XYZ file of C-alpha atoms in Angstrom:
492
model
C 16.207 -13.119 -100.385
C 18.967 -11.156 -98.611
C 17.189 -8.316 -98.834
C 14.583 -9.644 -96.195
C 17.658 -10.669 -93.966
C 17.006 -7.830 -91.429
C 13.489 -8.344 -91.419
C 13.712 -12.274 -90.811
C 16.569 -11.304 -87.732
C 14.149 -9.254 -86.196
C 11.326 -11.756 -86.006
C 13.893 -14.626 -85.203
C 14.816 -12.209 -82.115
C 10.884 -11.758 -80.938
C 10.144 -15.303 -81.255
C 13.156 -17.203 -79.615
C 15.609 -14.648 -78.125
C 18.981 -13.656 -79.208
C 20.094 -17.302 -80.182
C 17.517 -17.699 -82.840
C 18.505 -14.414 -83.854
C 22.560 -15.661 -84.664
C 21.165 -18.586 -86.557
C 18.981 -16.759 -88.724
C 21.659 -13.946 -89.338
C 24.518 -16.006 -89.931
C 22.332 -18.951 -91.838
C 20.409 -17.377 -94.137
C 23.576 -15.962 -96.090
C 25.460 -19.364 -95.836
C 22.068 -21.183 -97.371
C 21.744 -18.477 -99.930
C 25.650 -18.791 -101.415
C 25.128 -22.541 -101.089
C 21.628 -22.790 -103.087
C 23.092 -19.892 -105.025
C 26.390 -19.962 -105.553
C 26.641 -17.988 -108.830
C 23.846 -15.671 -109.330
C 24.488 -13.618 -106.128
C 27.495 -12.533 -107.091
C 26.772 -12.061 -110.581
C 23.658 -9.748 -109.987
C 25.683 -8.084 -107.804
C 28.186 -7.431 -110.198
C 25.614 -6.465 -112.790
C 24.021 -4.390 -110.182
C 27.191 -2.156 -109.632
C 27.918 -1.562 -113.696
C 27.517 2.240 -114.386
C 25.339 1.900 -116.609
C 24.884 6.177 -115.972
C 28.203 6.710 -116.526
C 29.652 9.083 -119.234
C 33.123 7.091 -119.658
C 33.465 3.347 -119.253
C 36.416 0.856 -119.696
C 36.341 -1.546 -122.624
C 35.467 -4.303 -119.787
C 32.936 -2.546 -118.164
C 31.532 -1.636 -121.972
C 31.676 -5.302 -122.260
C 29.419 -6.262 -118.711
C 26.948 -3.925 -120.061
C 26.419 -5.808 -123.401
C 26.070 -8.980 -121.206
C 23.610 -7.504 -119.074
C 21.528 -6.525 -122.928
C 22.725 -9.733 -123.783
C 20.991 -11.894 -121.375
C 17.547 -9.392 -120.994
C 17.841 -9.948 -124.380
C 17.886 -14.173 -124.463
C 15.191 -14.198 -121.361
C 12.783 -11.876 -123.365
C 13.223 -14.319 -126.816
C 14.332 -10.769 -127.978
C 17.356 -9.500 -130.545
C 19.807 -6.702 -129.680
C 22.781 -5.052 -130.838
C 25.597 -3.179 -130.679
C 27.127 -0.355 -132.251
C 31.041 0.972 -131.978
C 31.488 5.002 -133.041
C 34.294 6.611 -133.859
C 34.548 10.543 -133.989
C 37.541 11.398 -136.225
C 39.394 14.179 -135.978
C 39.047 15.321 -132.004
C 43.034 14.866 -131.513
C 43.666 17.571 -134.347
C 40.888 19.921 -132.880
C 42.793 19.400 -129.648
C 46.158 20.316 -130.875
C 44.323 23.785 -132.073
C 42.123 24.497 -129.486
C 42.760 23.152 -126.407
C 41.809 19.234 -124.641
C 38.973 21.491 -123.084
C 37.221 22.263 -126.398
C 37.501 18.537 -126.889
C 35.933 17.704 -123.492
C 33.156 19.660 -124.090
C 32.760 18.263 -127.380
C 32.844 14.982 -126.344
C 29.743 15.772 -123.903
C 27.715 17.433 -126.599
C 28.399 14.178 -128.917
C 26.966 11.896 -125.995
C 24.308 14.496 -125.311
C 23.520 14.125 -129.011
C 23.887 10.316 -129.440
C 21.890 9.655 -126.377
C 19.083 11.934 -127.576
C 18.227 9.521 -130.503
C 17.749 6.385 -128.511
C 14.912 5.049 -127.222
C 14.470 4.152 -123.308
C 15.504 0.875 -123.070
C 18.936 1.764 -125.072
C 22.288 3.128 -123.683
C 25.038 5.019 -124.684
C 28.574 6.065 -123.222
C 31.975 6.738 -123.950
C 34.543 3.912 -123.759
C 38.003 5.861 -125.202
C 38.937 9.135 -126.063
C 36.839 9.339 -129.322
C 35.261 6.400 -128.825
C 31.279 5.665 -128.099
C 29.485 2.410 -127.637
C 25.371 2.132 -128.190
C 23.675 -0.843 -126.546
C 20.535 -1.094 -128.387
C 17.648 -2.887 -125.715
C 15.930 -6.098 -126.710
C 13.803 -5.650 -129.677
C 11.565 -7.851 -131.707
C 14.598 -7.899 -135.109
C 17.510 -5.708 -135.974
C 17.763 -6.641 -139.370
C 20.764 -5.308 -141.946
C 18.123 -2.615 -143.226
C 17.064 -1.454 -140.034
C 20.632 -1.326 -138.129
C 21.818 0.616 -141.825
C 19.017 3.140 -141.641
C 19.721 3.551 -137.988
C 23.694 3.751 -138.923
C 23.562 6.961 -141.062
C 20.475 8.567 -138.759
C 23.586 8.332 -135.831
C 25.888 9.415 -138.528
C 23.894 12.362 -140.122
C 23.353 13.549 -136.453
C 27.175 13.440 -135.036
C 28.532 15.410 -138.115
C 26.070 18.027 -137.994
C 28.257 20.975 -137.010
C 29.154 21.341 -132.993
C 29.394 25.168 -132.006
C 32.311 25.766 -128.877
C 32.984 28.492 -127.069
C 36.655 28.247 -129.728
C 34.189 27.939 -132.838
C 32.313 25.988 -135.337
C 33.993 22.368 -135.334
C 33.387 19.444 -138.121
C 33.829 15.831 -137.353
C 33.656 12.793 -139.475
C 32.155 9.783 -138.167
C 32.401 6.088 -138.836
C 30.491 3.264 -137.313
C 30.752 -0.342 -137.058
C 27.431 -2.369 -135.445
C 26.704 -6.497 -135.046
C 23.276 -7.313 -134.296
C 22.095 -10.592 -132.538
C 19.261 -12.154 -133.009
C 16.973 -13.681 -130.818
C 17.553 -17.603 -132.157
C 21.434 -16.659 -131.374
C 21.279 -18.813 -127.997
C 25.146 -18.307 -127.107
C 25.599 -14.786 -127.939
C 27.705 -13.121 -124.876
C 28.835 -9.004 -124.459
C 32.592 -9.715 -124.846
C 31.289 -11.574 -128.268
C 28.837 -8.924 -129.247
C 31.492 -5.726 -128.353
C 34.271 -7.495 -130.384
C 32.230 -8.258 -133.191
C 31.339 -4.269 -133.047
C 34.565 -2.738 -132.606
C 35.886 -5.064 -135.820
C 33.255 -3.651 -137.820
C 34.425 -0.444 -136.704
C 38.089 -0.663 -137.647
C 36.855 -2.034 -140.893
C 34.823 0.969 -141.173
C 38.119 2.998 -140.573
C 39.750 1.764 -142.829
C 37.553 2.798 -145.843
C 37.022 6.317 -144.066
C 36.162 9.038 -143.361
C 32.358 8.877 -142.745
C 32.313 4.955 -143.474
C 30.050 2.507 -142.253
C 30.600 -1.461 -141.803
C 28.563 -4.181 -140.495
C 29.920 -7.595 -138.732
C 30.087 -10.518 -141.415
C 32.245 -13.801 -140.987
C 34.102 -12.602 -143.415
C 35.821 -10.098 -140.795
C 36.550 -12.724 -138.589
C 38.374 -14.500 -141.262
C 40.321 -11.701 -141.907
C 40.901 -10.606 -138.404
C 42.304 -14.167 -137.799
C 45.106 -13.660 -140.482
C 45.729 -10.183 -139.071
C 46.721 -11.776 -135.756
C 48.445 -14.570 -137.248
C 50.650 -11.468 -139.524
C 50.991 -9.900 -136.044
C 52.324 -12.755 -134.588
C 55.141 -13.351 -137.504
C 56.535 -9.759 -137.639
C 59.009 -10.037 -135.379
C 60.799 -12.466 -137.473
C 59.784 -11.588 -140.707
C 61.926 -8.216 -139.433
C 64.431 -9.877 -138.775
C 65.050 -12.629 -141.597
C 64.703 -9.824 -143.857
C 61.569 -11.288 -145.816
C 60.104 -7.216 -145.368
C 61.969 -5.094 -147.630
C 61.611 -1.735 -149.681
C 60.942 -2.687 -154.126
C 61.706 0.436 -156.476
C 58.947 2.061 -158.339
C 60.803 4.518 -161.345
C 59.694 8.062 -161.554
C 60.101 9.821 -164.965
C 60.536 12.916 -165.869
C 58.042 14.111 -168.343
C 60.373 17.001 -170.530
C 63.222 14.165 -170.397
C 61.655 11.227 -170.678
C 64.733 10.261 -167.916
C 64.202 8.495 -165.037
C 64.690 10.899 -161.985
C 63.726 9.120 -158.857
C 63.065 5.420 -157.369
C 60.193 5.318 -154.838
C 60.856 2.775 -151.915
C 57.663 0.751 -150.837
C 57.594 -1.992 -147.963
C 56.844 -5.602 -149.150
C 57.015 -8.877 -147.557
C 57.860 -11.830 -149.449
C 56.263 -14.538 -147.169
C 57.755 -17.871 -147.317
C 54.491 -19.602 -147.445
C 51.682 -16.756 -148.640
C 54.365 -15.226 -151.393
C 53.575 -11.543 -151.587
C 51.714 -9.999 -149.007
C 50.689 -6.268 -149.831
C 51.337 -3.357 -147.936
C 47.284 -2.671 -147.109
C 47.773 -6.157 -145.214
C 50.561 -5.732 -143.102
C 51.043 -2.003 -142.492
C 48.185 -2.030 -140.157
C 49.117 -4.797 -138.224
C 53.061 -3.467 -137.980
C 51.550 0.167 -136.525
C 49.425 -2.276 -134.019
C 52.867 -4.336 -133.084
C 54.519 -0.716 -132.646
C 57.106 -1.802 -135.359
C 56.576 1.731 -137.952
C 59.801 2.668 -136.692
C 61.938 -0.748 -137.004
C 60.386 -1.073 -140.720
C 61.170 2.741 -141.130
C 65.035 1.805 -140.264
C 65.009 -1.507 -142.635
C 63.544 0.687 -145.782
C 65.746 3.435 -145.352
C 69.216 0.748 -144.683
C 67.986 -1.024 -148.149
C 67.349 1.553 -149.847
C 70.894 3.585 -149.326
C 72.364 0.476 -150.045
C 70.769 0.152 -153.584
C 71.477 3.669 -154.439
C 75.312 3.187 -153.406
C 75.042 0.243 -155.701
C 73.213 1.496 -158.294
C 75.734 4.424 -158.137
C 78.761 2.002 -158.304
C 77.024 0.106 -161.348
C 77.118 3.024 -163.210
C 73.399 3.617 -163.105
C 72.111 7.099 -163.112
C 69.053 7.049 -160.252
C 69.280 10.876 -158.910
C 67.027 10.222 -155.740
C 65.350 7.866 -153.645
C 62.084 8.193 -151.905
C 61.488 6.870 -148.821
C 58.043 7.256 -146.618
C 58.319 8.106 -143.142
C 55.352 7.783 -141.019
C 53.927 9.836 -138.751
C 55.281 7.194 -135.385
C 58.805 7.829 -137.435
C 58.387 11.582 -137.595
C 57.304 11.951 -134.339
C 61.138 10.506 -133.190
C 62.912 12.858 -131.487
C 66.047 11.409 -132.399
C 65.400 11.368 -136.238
C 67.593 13.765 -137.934
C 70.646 12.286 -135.768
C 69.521 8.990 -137.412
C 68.941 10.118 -140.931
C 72.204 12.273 -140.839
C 74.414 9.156 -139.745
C 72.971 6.643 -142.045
C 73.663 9.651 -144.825
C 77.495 9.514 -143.813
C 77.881 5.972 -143.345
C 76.800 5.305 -147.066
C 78.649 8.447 -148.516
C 75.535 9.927 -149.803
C 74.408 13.672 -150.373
C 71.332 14.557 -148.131
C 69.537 15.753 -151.428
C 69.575 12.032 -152.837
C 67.284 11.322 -150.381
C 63.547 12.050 -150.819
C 61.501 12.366 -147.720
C 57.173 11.554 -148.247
C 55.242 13.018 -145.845
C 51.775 12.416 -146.087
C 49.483 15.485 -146.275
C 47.547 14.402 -143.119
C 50.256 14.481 -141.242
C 51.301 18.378 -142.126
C 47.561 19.280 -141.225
C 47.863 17.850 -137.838
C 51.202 18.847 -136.675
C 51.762 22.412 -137.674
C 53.946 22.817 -134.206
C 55.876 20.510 -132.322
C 58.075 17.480 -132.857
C 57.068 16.131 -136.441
C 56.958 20.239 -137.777
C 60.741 20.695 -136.472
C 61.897 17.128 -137.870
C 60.573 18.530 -141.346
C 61.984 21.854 -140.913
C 65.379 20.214 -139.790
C 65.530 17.499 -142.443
C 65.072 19.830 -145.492
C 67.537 22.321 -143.719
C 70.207 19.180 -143.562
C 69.662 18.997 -147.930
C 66.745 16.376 -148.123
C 63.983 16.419 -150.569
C 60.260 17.067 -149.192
C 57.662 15.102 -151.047
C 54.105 15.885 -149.794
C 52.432 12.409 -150.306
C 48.822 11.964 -151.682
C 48.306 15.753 -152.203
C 44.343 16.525 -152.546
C 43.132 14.109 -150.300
C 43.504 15.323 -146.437
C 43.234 18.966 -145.481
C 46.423 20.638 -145.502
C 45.782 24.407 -146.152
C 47.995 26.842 -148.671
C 49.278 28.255 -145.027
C 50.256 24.728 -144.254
C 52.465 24.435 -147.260
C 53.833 27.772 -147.370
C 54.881 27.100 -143.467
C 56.590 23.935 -144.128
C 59.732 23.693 -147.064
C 57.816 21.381 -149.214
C 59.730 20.554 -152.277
C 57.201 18.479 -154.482
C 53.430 18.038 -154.399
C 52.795 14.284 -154.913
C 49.143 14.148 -156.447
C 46.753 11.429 -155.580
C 46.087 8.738 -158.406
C 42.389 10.173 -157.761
C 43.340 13.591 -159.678
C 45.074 11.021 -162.571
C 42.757 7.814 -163.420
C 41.129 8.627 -166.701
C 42.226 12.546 -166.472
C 42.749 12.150 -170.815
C 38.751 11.339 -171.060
C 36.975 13.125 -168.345
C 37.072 17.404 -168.468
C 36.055 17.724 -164.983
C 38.927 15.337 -164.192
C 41.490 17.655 -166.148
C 40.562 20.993 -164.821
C 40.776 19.983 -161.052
C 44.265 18.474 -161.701
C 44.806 21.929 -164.064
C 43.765 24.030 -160.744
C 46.521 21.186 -158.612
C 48.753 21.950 -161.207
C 49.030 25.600 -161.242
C 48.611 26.487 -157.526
C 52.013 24.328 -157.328
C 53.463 26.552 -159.913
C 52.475 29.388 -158.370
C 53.814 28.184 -155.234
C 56.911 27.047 -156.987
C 56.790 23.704 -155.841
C 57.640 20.738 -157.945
C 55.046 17.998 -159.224
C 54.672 14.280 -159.278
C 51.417 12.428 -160.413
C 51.261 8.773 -159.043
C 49.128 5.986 -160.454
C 49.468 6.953 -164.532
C 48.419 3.714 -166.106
C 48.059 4.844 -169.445
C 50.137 6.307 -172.829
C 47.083 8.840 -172.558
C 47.416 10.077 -168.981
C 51.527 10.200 -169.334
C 50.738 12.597 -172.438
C 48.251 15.148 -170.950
C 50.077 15.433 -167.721
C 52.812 16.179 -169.690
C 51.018 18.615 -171.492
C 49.839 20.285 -168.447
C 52.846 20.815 -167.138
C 53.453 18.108 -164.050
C 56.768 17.259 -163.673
C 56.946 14.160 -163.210
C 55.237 10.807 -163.323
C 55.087 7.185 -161.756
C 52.616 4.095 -161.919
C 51.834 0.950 -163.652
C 51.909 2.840 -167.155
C 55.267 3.349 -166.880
C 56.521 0.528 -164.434
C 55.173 -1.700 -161.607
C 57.273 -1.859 -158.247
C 60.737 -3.671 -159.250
C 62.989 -5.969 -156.811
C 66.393 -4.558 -156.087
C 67.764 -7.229 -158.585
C 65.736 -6.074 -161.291
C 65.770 -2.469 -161.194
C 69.327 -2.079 -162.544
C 67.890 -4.411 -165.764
C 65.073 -2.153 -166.636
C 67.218 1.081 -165.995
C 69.490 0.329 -168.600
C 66.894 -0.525 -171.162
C 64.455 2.650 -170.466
C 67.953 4.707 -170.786
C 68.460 3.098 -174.085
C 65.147 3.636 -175.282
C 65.419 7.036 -174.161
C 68.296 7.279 -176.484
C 67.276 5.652 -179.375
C 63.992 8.131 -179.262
C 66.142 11.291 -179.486
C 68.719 10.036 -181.998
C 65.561 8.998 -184.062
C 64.413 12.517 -183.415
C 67.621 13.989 -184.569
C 67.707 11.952 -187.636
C 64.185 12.500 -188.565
C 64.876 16.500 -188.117
């Protein structure tokens, strides 16, 4: 109707002279808001959305779904929306430049946007981020929005050729489709629903795929409700570090505790780490629970050391928010002094991820600086990220800690053996030390042993102990110990 306003002014002006013309040009608006009063401004809103655009805020992201949303509802139509994530940009960045990345992020949209159909859209809401706005469609059923899933997939991790080289990503996607008997579907809804999926999807990565279910928003309830209680579960002490022994396997002694983070909830009891981790790095807490783990767990080896119980080393892991401290050493080297303790009683775990992505920079120099001060480097879940024999050989690395992947079942599968045979012996030729997590069995403690890893820790040999109840089952594995080699002895 406004868009006739100039027209209807003119003729107003012919007809009765500049008086008519005032009424019609000031009226016309006034009766229009009045007869109106929402949909002006929200088609004009819609109308400005950039719906061309390369890189969009989350809110903008989430007026576009409303505008699919409602074309969607008029038409009796479904649509949907899917939430991509290209993994590993920030470590191609830190080797090649945030120009490489730039134009890699362009030839990802290129490529995204050249497997959609007219009606659908595609554009970048974050740094590695992209959002697809699939147009109204007769059903998006599970089957359909799966096979469309891995087509997107299959295409983004196709290799990208730069100007700096041949670059691999990994891509995981989370989508939530809604269908056309959904009457009070909205954008906000339909993005959220998305990017859920998506962090579910991330968290079973690389290359992993989720849809929405109610399920999620179940769980996503209880991970705000966690987020909400960390703050005082930090400081009434219900998070704190349990002991998991390490043995060694030519001994039999122990020669290490590991330290893991768990909260004993007043009303859930026992919450795991894969529950509350997440929602601690999301609070920005990594480095207040760092500081609580490594406190408790200085204080049980002083007290373990007092008792008279022989625990060589702690392990503690620090991650990557903690590394990235500048002031971590200073912190590490004070806590040292105020509980008397020898830098080498402390084991630092690094995870392997983290060594592939920081080769320079704050995290490499806190490495190089804590194993210069006497600390222990443990490189955590060795086998499963990318770090390169380079990588090791650059950072002072004490002790490969192998994946429970290379262990489960390793004393009944051969393929099983000879890739932890091949872990195995690269460490020995790189003179590094071994520890296998996750033996369950008699059978897996034996053949490690037998190929030559150091060391060993997991349910086999004993689950995660409370401070008061390490010192207990210390004293009885030391006696067992030496009841073994007196039998031995006897017996030879």
């Amino acid at each position: 109707m406004l868009a006739f306003l100039p027209a209807l002014s003119l003729a107003g002006f012919w007809l009765g002279g500049e008086a008519v013309l005032v009424a019609v040009a000031l009226g016309l608006p006034a009766i229009y808001s009045v007869v109106y009063p929402h949909g002006v401004h929200r088609a004009e809103h819609l109308a400005r959305l950039p719906l061309s655009s390369d890189l969009v805020d989350i809110s903008s992201a989430q007026a576009m779904a409303e505008q699919v949303v409602e074309r969607a509802r008029t038409a009796n139509l479904s649509t949907a929306c899917f939430m991509i994530e290209a993994e590993g940009l920030d470590t191609i960045g830190r080797r090649s430049g945030n120009d490489s990345v730039e134009v890699l992020r362009d030839m990802i949209l290129g490529r995204l946007r050249g497997m959609l159909r007219r009606d659908d859209s595609a554009v970048r809401v974050g740094d590695s981020r992209f959002i697809v706005l699939l147009g109204p469609s007769l059903r998006h059923d599970l089957e359909t929005m799966l096979t469309l899933a891995a087509r997107f997939q299959r295409g983004l991790e196709e290799p990208l050729e730069t100007g700096t080289g041949t670059h691999f990503l990994s891509v995981s996607l989370g989508f939530h489709a809604v269908p056309a008997s959904v009457t009070d579907a909205t954008g906000s809804r339909l993005v959220d629903a998305a990017q859920t999926a998506l962090s579910e999807a991330m968290a079973n990565g690389p290359s992993a795929i989720r849809a929405w279910s109610d399920s999620m928003r179940a769980e996503r309830s209880a991970r705000l409700s966690l987020l909400g209680e960390i703050d005082r579960a930090l400081a009434r002490g219900q998070i704190q570090p349990w002991f998991q022994p390490q043995i060694c396997t030519s001994t039999g002694k122990i020669s290490g505790v590991e330290a893991l983070a768990r909260w004993i909830h007043p009303e859930r009891g026992i919450i795991p780490p894969g529950q509350f981790l997440g929602a601690l790095e999301e609070a920005g807490q990594m480095d207040r629970l760092g500081e609580v783990v490594l406190q408790h767990s200085l204080t049980a080896l002083r007290g373990w050391d007092e008792a008279g119980i022989d625990i060589p080393r702690i392990s503690v892991n620090f991650s990557g928010t903690e590394l990235r401290n500048p002031q971590l050493v200073e912190r590490i080297k004070w806590e040292l002094d105020r509980f008397g303790l020898m830098p080498g009683r402390l084991g630092i775990e690094v995870l392997e991820t983290v060594i592939a992505d920081s080769p320079e920079g704050v995290v490499a120099r806190n490495i190089m600086e804590l194993s210069d001060l006497g600390c222990h480097i443990d490189l955590d879940d060795f086998g499963t990220g990318h770090a390169s024999i380079t990588a090791l050989r650059r950072f002072p690395v004490n002790r490969l800690k192998i994946d429970r992947s290379f262990v489960s079942h390793v004393d009944r599968d051969e393929e099983q053996r000879r890739m932890l045979a091949a872990i195995l012996g690269l460490a020995d030729r790189l003179g590094l030390e071994t520890l296998a997590e996750g033996v369950e069995s008699v059978g897996e403690h034996a053949l490690l042993a037998q190929l030559g890893c150091d060391h060993v820790q997991g349910f086999g040999i004993a689950r995660p102990l409370p401070l008061e109840k390490v010192a207990d089952w210390a004293r009885a594995h030391t006696a067992r110990i030496a009841e073994a080699q007196n039998l031995g002895r006897s017996t030879g």
